[in-house]
Each structure stands twice: as structure tokens, then as C-alpha cells.
Coordinates of C-alpha atoms in Angstrom, one line a residue:
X1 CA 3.2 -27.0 -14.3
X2 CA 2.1 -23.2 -13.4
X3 CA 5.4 -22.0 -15.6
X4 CA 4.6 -18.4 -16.2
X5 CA 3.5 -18.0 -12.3
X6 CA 6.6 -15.3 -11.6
X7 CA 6.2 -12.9 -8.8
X8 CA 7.9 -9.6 -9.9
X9 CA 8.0 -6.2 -7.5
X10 CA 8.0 -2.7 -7.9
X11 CA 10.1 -0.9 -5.5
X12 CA 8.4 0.6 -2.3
X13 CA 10.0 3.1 0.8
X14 CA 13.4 2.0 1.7
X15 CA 13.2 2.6 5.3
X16 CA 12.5 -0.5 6.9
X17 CA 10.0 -1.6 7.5
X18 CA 8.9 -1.4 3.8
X19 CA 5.1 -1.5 2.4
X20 CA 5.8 -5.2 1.2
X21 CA 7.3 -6.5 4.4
X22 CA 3.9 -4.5 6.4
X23 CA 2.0 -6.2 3.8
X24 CA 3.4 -9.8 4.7
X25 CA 3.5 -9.2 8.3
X26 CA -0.9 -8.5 7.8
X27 CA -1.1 -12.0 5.3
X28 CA 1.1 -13.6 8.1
X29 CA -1.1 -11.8 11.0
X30 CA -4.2 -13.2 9.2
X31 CA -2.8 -16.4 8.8
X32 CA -2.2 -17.6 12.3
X33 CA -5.7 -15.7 13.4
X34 CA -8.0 -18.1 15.3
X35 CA -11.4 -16.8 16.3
X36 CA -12.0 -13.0 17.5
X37 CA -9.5 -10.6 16.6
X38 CA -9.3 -7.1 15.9
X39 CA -6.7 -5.5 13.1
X40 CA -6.1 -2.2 12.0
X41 CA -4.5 -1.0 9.1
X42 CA -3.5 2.5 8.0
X43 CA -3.4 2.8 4.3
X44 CA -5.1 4.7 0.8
X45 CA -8.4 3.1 -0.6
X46 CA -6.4 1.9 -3.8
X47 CA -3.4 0.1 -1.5
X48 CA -6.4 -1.2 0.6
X49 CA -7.5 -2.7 -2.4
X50 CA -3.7 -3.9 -2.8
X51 CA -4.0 -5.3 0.5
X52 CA -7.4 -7.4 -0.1
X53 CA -5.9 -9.0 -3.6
X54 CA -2.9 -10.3 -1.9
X55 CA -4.5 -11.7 1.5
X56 CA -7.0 -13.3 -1.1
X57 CA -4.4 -14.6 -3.2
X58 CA -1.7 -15.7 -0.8
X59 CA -4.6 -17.0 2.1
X60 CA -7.0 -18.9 -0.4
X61 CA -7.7 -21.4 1.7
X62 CA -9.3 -18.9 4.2
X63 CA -12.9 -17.6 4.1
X64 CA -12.8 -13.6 3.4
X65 CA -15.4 -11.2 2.9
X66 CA -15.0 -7.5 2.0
X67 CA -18.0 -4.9 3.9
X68 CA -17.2 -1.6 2.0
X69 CA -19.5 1.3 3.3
X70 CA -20.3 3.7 1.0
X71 CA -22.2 5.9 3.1
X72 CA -22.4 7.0 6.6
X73 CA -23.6 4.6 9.5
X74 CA -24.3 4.3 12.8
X75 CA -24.3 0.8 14.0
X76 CA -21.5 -1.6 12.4
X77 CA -22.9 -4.5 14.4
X78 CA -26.1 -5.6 12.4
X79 CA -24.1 -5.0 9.4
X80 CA -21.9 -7.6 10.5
X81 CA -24.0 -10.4 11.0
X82 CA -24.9 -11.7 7.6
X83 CA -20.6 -12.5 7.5
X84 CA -20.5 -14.6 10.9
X85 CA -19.4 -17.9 8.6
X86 CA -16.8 -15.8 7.3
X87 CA -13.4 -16.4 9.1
X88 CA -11.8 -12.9 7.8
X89 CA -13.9 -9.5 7.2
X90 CA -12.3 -6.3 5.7
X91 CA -14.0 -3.4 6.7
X92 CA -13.5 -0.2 4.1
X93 CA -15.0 3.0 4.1
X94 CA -15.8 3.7 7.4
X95 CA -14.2 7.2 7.4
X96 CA -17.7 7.9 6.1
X97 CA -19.0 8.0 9.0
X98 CA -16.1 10.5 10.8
X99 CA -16.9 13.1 7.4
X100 CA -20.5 13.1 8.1
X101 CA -19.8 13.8 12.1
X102 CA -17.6 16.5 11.2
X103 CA -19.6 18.3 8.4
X104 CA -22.4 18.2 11.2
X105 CA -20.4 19.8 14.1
X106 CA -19.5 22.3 11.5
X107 CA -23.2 23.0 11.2
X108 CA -23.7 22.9 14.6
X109 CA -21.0 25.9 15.2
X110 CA -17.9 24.1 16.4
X111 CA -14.5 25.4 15.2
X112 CA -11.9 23.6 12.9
X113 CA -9.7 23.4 16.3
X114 CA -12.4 21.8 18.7
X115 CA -13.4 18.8 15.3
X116 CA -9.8 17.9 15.4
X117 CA -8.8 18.1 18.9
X118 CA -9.9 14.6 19.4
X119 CA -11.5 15.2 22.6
X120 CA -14.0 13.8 24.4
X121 CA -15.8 16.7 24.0
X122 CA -18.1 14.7 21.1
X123 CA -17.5 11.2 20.2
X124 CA -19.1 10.1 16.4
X125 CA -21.9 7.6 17.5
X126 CA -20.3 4.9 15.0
X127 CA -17.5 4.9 17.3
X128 CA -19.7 5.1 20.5
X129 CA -21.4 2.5 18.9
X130 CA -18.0 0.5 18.8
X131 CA -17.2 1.0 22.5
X132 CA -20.5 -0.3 24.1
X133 CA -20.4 -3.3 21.9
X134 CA -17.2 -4.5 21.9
X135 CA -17.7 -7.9 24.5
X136 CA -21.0 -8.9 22.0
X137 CA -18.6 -8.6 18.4
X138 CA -16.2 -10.6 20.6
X139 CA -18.7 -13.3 22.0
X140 CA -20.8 -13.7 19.0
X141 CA -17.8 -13.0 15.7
X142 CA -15.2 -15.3 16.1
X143 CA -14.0 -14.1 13.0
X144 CA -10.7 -11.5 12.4
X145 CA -11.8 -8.4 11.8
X146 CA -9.5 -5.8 9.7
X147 CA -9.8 -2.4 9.2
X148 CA -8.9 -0.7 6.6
X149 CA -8.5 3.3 7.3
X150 CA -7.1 6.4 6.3
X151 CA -4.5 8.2 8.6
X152 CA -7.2 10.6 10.4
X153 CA -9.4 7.6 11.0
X154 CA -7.1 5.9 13.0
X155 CA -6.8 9.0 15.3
X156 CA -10.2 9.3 16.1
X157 CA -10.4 5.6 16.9
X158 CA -6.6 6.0 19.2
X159 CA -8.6 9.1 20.7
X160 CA -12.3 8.7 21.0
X161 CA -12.6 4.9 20.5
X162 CA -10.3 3.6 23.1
X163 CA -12.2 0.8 24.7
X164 CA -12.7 -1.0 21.3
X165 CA -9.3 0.2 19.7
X166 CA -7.1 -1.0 22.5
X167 CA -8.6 -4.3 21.7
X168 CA -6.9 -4.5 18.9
X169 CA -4.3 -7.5 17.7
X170 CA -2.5 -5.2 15.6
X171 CA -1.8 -1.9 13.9
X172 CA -0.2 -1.6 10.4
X173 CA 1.0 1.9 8.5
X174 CA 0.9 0.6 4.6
X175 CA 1.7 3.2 2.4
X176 CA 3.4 3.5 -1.2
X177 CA 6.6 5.1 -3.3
X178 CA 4.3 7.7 -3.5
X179 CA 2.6 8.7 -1.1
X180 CA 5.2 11.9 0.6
X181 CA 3.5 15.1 -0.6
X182 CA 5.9 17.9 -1.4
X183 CA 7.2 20.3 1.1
X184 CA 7.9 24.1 0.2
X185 CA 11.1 25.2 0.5
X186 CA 11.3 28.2 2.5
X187 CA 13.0 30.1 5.4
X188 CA 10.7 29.2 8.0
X189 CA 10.4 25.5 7.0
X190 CA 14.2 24.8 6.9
X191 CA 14.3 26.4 10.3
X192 CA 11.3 24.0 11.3
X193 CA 13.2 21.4 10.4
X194 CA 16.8 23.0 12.0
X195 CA 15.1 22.6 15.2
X196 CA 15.2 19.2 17.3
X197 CA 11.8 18.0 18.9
X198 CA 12.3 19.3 22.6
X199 CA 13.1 23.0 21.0
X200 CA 9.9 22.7 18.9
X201 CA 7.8 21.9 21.4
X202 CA 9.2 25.2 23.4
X203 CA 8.8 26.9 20.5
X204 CA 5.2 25.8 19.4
X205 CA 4.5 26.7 23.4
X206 CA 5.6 30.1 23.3
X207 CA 3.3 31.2 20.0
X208 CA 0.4 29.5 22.3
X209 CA 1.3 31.6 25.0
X210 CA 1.4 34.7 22.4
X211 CA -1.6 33.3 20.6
X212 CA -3.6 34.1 24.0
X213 CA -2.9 37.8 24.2
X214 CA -6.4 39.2 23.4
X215 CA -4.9 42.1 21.5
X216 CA -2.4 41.3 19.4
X217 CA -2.7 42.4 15.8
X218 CA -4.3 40.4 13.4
X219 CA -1.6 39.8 11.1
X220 CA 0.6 38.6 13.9
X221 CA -1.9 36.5 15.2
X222 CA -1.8 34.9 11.0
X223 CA 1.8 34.5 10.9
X224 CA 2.0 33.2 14.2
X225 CA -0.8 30.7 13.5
X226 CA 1.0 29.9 10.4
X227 CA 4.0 29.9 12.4
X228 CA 2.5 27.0 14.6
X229 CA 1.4 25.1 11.8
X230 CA 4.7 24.3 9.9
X231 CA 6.4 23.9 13.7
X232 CA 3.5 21.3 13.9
X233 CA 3.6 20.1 10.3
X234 CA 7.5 19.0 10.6
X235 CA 6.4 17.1 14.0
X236 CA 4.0 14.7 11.9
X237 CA 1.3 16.2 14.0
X238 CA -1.2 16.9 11.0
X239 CA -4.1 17.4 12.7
X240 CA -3.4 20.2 15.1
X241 CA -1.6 21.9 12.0
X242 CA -4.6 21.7 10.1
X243 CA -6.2 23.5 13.1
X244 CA -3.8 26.1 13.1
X245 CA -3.6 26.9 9.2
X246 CA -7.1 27.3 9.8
X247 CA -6.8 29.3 12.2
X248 CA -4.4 31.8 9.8
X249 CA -6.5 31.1 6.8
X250 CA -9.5 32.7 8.7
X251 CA -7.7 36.3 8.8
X252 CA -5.6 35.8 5.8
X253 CA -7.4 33.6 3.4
X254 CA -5.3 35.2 0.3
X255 CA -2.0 33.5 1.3
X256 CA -1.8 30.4 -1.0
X257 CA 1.2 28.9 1.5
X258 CA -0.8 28.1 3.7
X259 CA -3.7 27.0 1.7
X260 CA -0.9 24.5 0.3
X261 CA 0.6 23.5 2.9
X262 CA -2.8 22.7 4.1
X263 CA -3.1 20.6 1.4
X264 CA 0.1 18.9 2.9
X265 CA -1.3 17.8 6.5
X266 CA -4.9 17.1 4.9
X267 CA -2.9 14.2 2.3
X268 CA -0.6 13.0 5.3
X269 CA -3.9 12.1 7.2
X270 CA -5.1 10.4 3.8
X271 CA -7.9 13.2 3.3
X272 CA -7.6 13.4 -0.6
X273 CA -10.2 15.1 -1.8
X274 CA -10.3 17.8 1.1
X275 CA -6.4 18.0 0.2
X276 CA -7.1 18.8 -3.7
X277 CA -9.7 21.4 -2.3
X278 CA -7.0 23.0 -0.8
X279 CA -4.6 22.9 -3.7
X280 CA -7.1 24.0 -5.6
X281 CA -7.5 27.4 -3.5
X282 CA -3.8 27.7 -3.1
X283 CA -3.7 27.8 -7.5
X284 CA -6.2 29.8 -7.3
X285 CA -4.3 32.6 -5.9
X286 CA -0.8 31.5 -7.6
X287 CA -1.4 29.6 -10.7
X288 CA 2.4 29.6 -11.7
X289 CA 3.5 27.4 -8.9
X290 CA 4.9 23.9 -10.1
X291 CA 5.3 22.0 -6.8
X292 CA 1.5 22.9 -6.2
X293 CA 0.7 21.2 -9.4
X294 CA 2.7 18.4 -8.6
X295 CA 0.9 18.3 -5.4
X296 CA -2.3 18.1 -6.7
X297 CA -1.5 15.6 -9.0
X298 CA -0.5 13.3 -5.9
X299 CA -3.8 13.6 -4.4
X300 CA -5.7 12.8 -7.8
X301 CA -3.8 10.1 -8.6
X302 CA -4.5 8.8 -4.7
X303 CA -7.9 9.0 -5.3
X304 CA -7.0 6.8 -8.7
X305 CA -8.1 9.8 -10.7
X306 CA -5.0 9.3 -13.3
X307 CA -5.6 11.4 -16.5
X308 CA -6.8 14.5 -14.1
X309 CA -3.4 13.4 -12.7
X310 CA -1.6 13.6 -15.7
X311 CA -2.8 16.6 -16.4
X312 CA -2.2 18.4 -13.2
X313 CA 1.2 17.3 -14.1
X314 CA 1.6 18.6 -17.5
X315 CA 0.5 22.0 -15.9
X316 CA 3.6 21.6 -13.8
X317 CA 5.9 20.7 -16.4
X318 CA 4.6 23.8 -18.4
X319 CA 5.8 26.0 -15.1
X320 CA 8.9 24.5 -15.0
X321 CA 10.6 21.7 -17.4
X322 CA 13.0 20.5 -15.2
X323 CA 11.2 19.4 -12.3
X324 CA 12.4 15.4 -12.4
X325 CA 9.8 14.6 -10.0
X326 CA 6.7 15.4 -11.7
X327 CA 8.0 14.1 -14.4
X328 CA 8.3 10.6 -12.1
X329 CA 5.1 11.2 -11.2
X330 CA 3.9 11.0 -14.4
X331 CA 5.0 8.0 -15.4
X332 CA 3.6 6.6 -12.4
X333 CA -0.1 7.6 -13.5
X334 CA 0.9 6.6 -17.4
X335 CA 1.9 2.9 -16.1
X336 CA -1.1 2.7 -13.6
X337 CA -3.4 3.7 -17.2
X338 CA -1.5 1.2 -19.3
X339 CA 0.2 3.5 -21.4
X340 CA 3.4 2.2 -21.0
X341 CA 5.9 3.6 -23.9
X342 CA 4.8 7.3 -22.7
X343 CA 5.4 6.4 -19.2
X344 CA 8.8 5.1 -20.5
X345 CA 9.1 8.8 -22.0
X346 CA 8.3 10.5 -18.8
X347 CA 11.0 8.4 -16.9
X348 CA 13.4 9.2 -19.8
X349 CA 12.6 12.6 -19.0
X350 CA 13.5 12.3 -15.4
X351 CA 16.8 10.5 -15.8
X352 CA 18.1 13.4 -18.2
X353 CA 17.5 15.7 -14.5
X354 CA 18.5 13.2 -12.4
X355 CA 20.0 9.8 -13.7
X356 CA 20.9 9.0 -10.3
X357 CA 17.8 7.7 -9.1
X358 CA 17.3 3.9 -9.1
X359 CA 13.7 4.3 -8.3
X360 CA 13.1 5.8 -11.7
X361 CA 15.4 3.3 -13.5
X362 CA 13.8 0.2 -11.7
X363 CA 10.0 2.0 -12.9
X364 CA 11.5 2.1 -16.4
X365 CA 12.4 -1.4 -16.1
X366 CA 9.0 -2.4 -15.0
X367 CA 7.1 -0.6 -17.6
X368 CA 9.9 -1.8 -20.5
X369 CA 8.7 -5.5 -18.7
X370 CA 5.1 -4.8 -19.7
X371 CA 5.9 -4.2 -23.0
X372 CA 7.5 -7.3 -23.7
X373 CA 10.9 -5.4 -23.7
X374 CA 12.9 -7.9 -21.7
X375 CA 16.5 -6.9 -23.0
X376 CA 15.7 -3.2 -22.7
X377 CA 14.3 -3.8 -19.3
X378 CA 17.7 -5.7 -18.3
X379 CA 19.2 -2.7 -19.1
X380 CA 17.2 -0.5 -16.8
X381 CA 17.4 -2.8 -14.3
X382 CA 21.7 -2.6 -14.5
X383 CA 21.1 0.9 -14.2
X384 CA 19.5 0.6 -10.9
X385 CA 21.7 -1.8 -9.4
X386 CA 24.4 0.2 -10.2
X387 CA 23.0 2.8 -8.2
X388 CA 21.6 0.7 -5.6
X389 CA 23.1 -3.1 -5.8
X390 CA 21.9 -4.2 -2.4
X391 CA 18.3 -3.5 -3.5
X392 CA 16.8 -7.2 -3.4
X393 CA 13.8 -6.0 -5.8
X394 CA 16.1 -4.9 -8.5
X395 CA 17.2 -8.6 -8.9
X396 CA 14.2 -10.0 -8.6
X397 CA 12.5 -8.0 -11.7
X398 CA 15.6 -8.8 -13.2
X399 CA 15.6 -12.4 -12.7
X400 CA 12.5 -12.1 -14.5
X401 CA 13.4 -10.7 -17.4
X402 CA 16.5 -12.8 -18.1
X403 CA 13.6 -16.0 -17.4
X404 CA 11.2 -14.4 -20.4
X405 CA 14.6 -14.6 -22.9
X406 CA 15.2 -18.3 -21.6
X407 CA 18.0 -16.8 -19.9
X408 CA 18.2 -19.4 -17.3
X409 CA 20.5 -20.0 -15.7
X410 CA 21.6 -16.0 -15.2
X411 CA 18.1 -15.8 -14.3
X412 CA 19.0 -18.1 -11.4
X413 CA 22.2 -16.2 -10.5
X414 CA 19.9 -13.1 -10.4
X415 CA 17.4 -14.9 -7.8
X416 CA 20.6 -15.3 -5.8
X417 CA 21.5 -12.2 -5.6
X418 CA 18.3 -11.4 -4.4
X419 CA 18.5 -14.0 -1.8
X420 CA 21.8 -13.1 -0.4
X421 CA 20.3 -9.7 0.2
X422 CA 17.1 -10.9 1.3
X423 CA 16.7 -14.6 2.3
X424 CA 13.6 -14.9 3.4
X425 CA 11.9 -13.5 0.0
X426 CA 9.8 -16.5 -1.1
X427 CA 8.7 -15.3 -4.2
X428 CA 12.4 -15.5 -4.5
X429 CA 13.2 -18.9 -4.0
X430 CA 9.6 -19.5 -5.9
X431 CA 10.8 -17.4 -9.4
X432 CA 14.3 -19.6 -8.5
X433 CA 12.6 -23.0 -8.6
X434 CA 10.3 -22.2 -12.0
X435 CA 13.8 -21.5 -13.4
X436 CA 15.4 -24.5 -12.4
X437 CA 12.9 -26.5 -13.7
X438 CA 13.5 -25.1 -17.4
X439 CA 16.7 -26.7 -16.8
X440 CA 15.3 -30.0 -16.2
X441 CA 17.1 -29.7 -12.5
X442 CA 14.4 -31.0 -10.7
X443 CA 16.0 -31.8 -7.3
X444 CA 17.5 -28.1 -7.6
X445 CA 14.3 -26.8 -8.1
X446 CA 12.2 -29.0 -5.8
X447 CA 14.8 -27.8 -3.1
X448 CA 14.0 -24.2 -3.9
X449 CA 10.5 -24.9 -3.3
X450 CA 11.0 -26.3 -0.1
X451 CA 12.8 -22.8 1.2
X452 CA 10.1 -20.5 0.1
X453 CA 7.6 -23.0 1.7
X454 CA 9.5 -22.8 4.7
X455 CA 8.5 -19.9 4.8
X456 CA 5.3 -19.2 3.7
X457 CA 3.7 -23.4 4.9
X458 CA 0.2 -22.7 3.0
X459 CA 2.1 -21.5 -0.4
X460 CA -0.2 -24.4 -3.0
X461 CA 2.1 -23.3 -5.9
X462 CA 5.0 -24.4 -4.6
X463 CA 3.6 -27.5 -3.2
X464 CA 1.9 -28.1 -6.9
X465 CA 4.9 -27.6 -8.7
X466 CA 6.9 -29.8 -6.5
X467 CA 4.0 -32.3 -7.3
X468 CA 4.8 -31.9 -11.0
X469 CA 8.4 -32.5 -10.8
X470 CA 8.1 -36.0 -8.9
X471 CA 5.9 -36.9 -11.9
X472 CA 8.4 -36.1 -14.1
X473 CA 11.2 -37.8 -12.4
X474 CA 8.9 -41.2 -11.7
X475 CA 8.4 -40.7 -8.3
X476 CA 4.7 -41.6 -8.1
X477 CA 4.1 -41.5 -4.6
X478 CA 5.8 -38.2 -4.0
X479 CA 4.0 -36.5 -6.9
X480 CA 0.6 -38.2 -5.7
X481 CA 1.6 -36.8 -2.1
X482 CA 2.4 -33.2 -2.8
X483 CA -0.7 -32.8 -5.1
X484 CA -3.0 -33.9 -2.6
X485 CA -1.3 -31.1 -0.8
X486 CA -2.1 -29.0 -2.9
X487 CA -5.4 -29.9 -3.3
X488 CA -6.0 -29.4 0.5
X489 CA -4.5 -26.0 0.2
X490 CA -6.4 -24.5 -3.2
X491 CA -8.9 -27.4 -4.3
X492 CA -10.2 -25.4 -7.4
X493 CA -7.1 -24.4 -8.9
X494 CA -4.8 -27.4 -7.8
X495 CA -6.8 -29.6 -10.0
X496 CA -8.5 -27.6 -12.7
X497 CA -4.6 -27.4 -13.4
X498 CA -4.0 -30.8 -13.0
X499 CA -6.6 -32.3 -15.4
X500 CA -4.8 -31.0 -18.4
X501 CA -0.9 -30.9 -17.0
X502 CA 1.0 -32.8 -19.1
X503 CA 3.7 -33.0 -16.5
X504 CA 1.1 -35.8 -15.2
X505 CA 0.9 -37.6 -18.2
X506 CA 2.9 -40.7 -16.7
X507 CA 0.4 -41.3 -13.5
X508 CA -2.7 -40.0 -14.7
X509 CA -4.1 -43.2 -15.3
X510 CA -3.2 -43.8 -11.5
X511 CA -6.1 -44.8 -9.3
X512 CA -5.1 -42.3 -6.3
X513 CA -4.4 -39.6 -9.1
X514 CA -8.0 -39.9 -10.5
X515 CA -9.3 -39.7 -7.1
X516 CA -7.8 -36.3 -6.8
X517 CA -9.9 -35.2 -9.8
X518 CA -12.9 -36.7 -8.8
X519 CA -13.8 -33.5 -6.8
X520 CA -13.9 -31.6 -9.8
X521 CA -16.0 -33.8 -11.7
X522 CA -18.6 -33.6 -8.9
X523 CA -18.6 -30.3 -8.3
X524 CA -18.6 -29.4 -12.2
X525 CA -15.8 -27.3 -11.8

């Protein structure tokens, strides 16, 4: 039996619809795609990667292929047919080609304002490209196509790509616990914010109106521009601020504010390393600011650069010692290095400033987990729930925990929890059965197995587990049934596991159960 096959979680935005539930609606997407179709996905190169591991593991029965472009291109289509037998293609890196158009139009004289407009003014001839050929990808690649793109990426294809873009099946926004980048707090931001959308728009209309008076004073027409950008910034509308901070940068490039909060709109559109460019400048001009440390730090650790993270970090912690978040932050890059007891002391650190927080108390948990620390990690997670105790994730991880002490059966009480909050969790009902099993409640646990396949139908663990406990109870033909289910689902694993299960011990000298092997022994697998 696959007994140490546990699904645990670490916590992601609350606001629905969470990075795990956009994930699941992609794997489901995928799942049901027949043929041609066309998905777009809006995340960071390291949670594309996420996104790739888990289609692969939860769709293994599907044929996927991964084009990542490392440099810039202009044609897409004759790169695609070498994958025609393919049935899923992830597409990465094609930003590239966007970069390249811009650091050309930039060359060519064109203005921070007119790159960004999104106009038809100039199309990239990747997405040109795209546009003309969009009937022959869907007569000749009856295959789903998914891309994976960065925030700014997506605009250019909503704006200059429409013909091929409005094909599309779908259009996901994954992102992670980390990925909000630091606001300054100031006057004119909380007044940004004071304002409701209508008024900002009146008020971002006036400074254009100002912003065309041909003699207005320089540094009016800075503030103003700078003005416009934060109006902009708190309307989500990142590329037009970046325009305007541009704009205010060229006549006052000394004011670190809006180098930073540059730095802001450039990370919300997933531009990382243009976003620690700017942070960079802005520390440049005021090295003793802690939030732009932090900042920084967020955009290395986005581009999975973790001790240059860590670092940025410390330099923020130097400024000021109580700043919980960097501290958070820290632990975050620690864990994603492996260095999990001084992550545990940087989430110490941040409870001490704010021990209100169940997302630091749930990371705790998580890294006390990988240490083996299963009672310490209960502890953590009772923290968090006591913070947050309708937080199905929280009982999950500590399902788990209590399952590693051979805690059963409140490791089952945990999984309910979780599945009174969240019934449609599979790994859930999964984690639930695995339990049950330890108690030799096999009906229990098959049971459990059937609601998480309920609902996710192509789930071969559950189906090879089932097979393993109508072994154990005698119940040849059910076991023989379910593991030729399995088999069907994930031929490779199902029975590579199966030829040395000792849960099989009592049919393996069964005619149909060797001809379930024979595969393997063919193959020489």
C-alpha cells in the first residue's frame, strides 16, 4: 500500500478564489480538454513550475510536454510541430519575445508611455505571428495549449493579440502568499486609497488635463506625474503608472519614492528583474529604508534568487528590528533553501511582533513538519487554528502530523474537520482513508476513497489503495478489479508497486493478478 502518500498544504491568499482552488480548476480544465484548445495562465516562473509538477502528477495518464523559450522568437508555429503527438503543451518564456520588442522600440526612440500603451501603434511580430495563424494551430494541433505568462504578458496578448487571445478556453491569475509587494505609507497614498474608483478616475483626468498645459513648471509637472501614478497604482492599472513614474522620474530622477514605487507596478506585472532595478535605484538614493529592502527581497526571492533574498532581508532587519514581515519573509526563503530550524527562528521572530498571525504559525508548523518535529508542529498548528479555525489547510497539515505519531484516530478527527470546512478537498478524504487503514478499518477507509474519487475520477492512488484493501479483506475479485484500474490510470507506478506489496501477498499467485504484472516484465520496467 502507498502508506506515506499524504498530501499536506501550505496556506495560500484567503480571498477566494485561492491559488490551490485556480490550480485545480487548470488540472480539471486540462482534464476534460479534447483536441484544440487554448489556456492562459497568469503566474511567476517558479509557480509555473508549481503548476507543471502538479498537472503532471495529478493528469499522469495524459501526454504533456513543456516548450520553455529561452530566448526571443518570432514564429511559435514551427516550434510547435515536433509536439503534435503530445495531447498537452506548456508554453513558458515567451515574455522573451515582448522584452526584446521593447528594448528595440526603445532604440528606435519611442517613449516609456507609447511601449506600454498597448496600442496598435506596433504589435511584437511573435504576437502578429499568433494572429495570422491561429485557424492552422487549430486545424493541424489538436492538442491543449497552455500558457504560462507573467502579468504584462497577458496585457499585450488582451491588447495586441486579440484575434488569437479571444480564442482562448480559459484565463487563470495563480499567484502565491507572497506575491503583494509593499506599499509606502504616505499622505498621498492613504488619500489614493480614501478615494472610490469613479472619483479617481476624475481625479487622474484632471492632472491629464493639467499635464497638457505646455508651461507648467517642471516640478509640478513631477509631482503631478507622480501624482497620476499612485492614483493609477491603487487602480491595479500598473502599466500606465509605470508610464507615468516615468514620466516624473525623467525631471526628478533623485526621488527614491518613485523609483520604489516603480518597483511596485513593475513586480505587480511580474517584471522581476526590471522591479529589483528599480529598488535598487530607489536604495541608492536612501539606503536606510527597510520596506525597500523588504521589497527587494520579494522580487529576488521571485526570481528564486534566495540567499540574495535573505540578505536583502537582513539589511532590512538591520534598519529596523521589528519589522514582522521581513522577518516572515525570511523564513519563507530559509524553508524554500532547506534550512529549516533558522527559518523556524525567523518565524519565532515574527510571532514576538505579531503572534496573531496564523499564516506565520501554520509556516512554523510546516517547517517544524520537515524536521521531523511532529509534536512541536501540532503545536504550531493549534496556534493557528486558534486564530483562524475555519482554515481547512490548518487541519489538514495537522492531520498529518498526528498520522506521523500513529496518532490515528485524532488524525482522522483532524481530516474531518477539514472536510466539514471544505468537502470537496480530496487529498482530504485521501490523507482520511491512509489513516483508516492503520486502523485496519478497511470499509471506513475504502469509503473515503471513494469520496475523494468522486471527485477527482482519474485519482490511481486512491483506486490502488482501494485495490489493496480488498486483498486484505479476501475480496479477490474486487482487489483484482480496482488494480486493473489502476493500472489503466498509471501503468508504471500501479504495478512497479504492486510486484513487491505485501498487501497482495494472498492473490499473487492469481492468474488474473500475474497478468497485471506481465506488462512490466515486457517492458522491463
Amino acid at each position: 500500500m502507498n502508506t506515506e502518500d499524504t498530501n499536506w498544504e501550505e496556506e495560500e491568499n484567503l480571498p477566494p478564489p485561492t491559488p490551490e482552488e485556480e490550480t485545480q480548476a487548470l488540472v480539471n480544465a486540462i482534464r476534460r480538454s479534447r483536441g484544440f484548445r487554448l489556456l492562459f495562465v497568469q503566474c511567476s516562473p517558479q509557480k509555473g513550475q508549481e503548476v507543471i509538477e502538479k498537472v503532471t502528477e495529478e493528469l499522469p495518464q495524459k501526454k504533456i510536454a513543456v516548450l520553455s523559450l529561452e530566448e526571443a522568437i518570432d514564429k511559435l508555429y514551427p516550434l510547435v510541430e515536433e509536439y503534435k503527438d503530445q495531447e498537452v503543451l506548456f508554453i513558458r518564456g515567451l515574455e522573451q519575445s515582448l522584452l526584446v520588442y521593447e528594448a528595440e522600440k526603445r532604440a528606435e526612440g519611442w517613449n516609456t508611455e507609447e511601449i506600454y500603451s498597448y496600442s496598435w501603434h506596433g504589435v511584437p511580430r511573435i504576437l502578429n505571428h499568433l494572429n495570422q495563424q491561429r485557424e492552422q494551430f487549430r486545424d493541424n494541433f489538436p492538442l491543449c495549449f497552455v500558457f504560462l505568462l507573467p502579468r504584462f504578458a497577458i496585457d499585450y496578448f488582451i491588447h495586441r493579440c486579440p484575434d488569437f487571445y479571444d480564442w482562448r478556453s480559459g484565463s487563470l491569475q495563480i499567484s502565491s502568499d507572497d506575491d503583494s509587494f509593499r506599499e509606502i505609507s504616505s499622505e498621498l497614498y492613504n488619500w489614493a486609497l480614501s478615494l472610490n474608483p469613479q472619483e479617481r478616475q476624475q481625479e487622474i483626468l484632471n492632472i491629464q488635463a493639467e499635464l497638457k498645459h505646455q508651461y507648467l513648471p517642471l516640478p509640478d509637472r513631477a509631482n503631478l506625474s507622480h501624482q497620476k501614478a499612485i492614483l493609477l497604482l491603487t487602480e491595479e492599472r500598473y502599466s500606465e503608472a509605470l508610464a507615468s513614474y516615468d514620466k516624473s522620474l525623467e525631471i526628478k530622477p533623485d526621488d527614491h519614492q518613485a523609483w520604489y514605487n516603480r518597483g511596485i507596478a513593475l513586480g505587480n506585472l511580474q517584471r522581476y528583474s526590471e522591479a529589483l532595478a528599480s529598488y535598487n535605484k530607489a536604495l541608492e538614493i536612501k539606503p536606510d529604508h527597510h520596506i525597500y529592502w523588504d521589497n527587494r527581497g520579494l522580487a529576488l526571492a521571485k526570481l528564486q534568487r534566495y540567499s540574495e533574498a535573505i540578505a536583502s532581508y537582513d539589511k532590512a532587519l538591520e534598519i529596523n528590528l521589528d519589522d514582522h514581515l521581513a522577518w516572515k519573509n525570511r523564513g519563507y526563503a530559509l524553508s524554500n533553501l532547506q534550512r529549516y530550524s533558522e527559518a523556524i527562528d525567523s518565524y519565532d521572530k515574527a510571532l514576538e511582533i505579531k503572534p496573531d498571525d496564523h499564516i506565520f504559525w501554520n509556516r512554523r508548523g510546516i517547517a517544524l513538519y520537515y524536521l521531523q518535529r511532529y509534536s512541536e508542529a501540532i503545536v504550531s498548528y493549534d496556534k493557528a487554528l486558534e486564530i483562524k479555525p475555519d482554515y481547512h489547510i490548518l487541519w489538514n497539515n495537522r492531520g498529518i502530523a498526528l498520522y506521523y505519531l500513529q496518532r490515528y484516530s485524532e488524525a482522522i478527527a483532524s481530516y474531518d474537520k477539514a472536510l466539514e470546512i471544505k468537502p470537496d478537498y480530496y487529498e482530504d478524504w485521501y490523507n482520511r482513508g491512509i489513516a483508516l487503514r492503520k486502523l485496519k478499518r478497511y470499509s471506513e477507509a475504502i469509503a473515503s476513497y471513494d469520496k475523494a474519487l468522486e471527485i477527482k475520477p482519474d485519482y490511481y492512488e486512491a483506486v490502488y489503495n482501494k485495490a489493496c484493501y480488498y486483498a486484505l479483506q479476501g475480496k479477490i475479485e474486487l482487489a483484482i478489479k480496482n488494480l486493473d484500474k489502476a493500472t489503466q490510470l498509471n501503468p508504471e507506478e500501479s504495478r512497479e508497486m504492486a510486484e513487491t506489496d505485501s498487501d497482495f501477498d494472498k492473490i499473487r499467485t492469481d492468474v488474473r493478478f500475474q497478468k497485471l504484472l506481465e506488462a512490466n516484465s515486457e517492458t522491463g520496467l
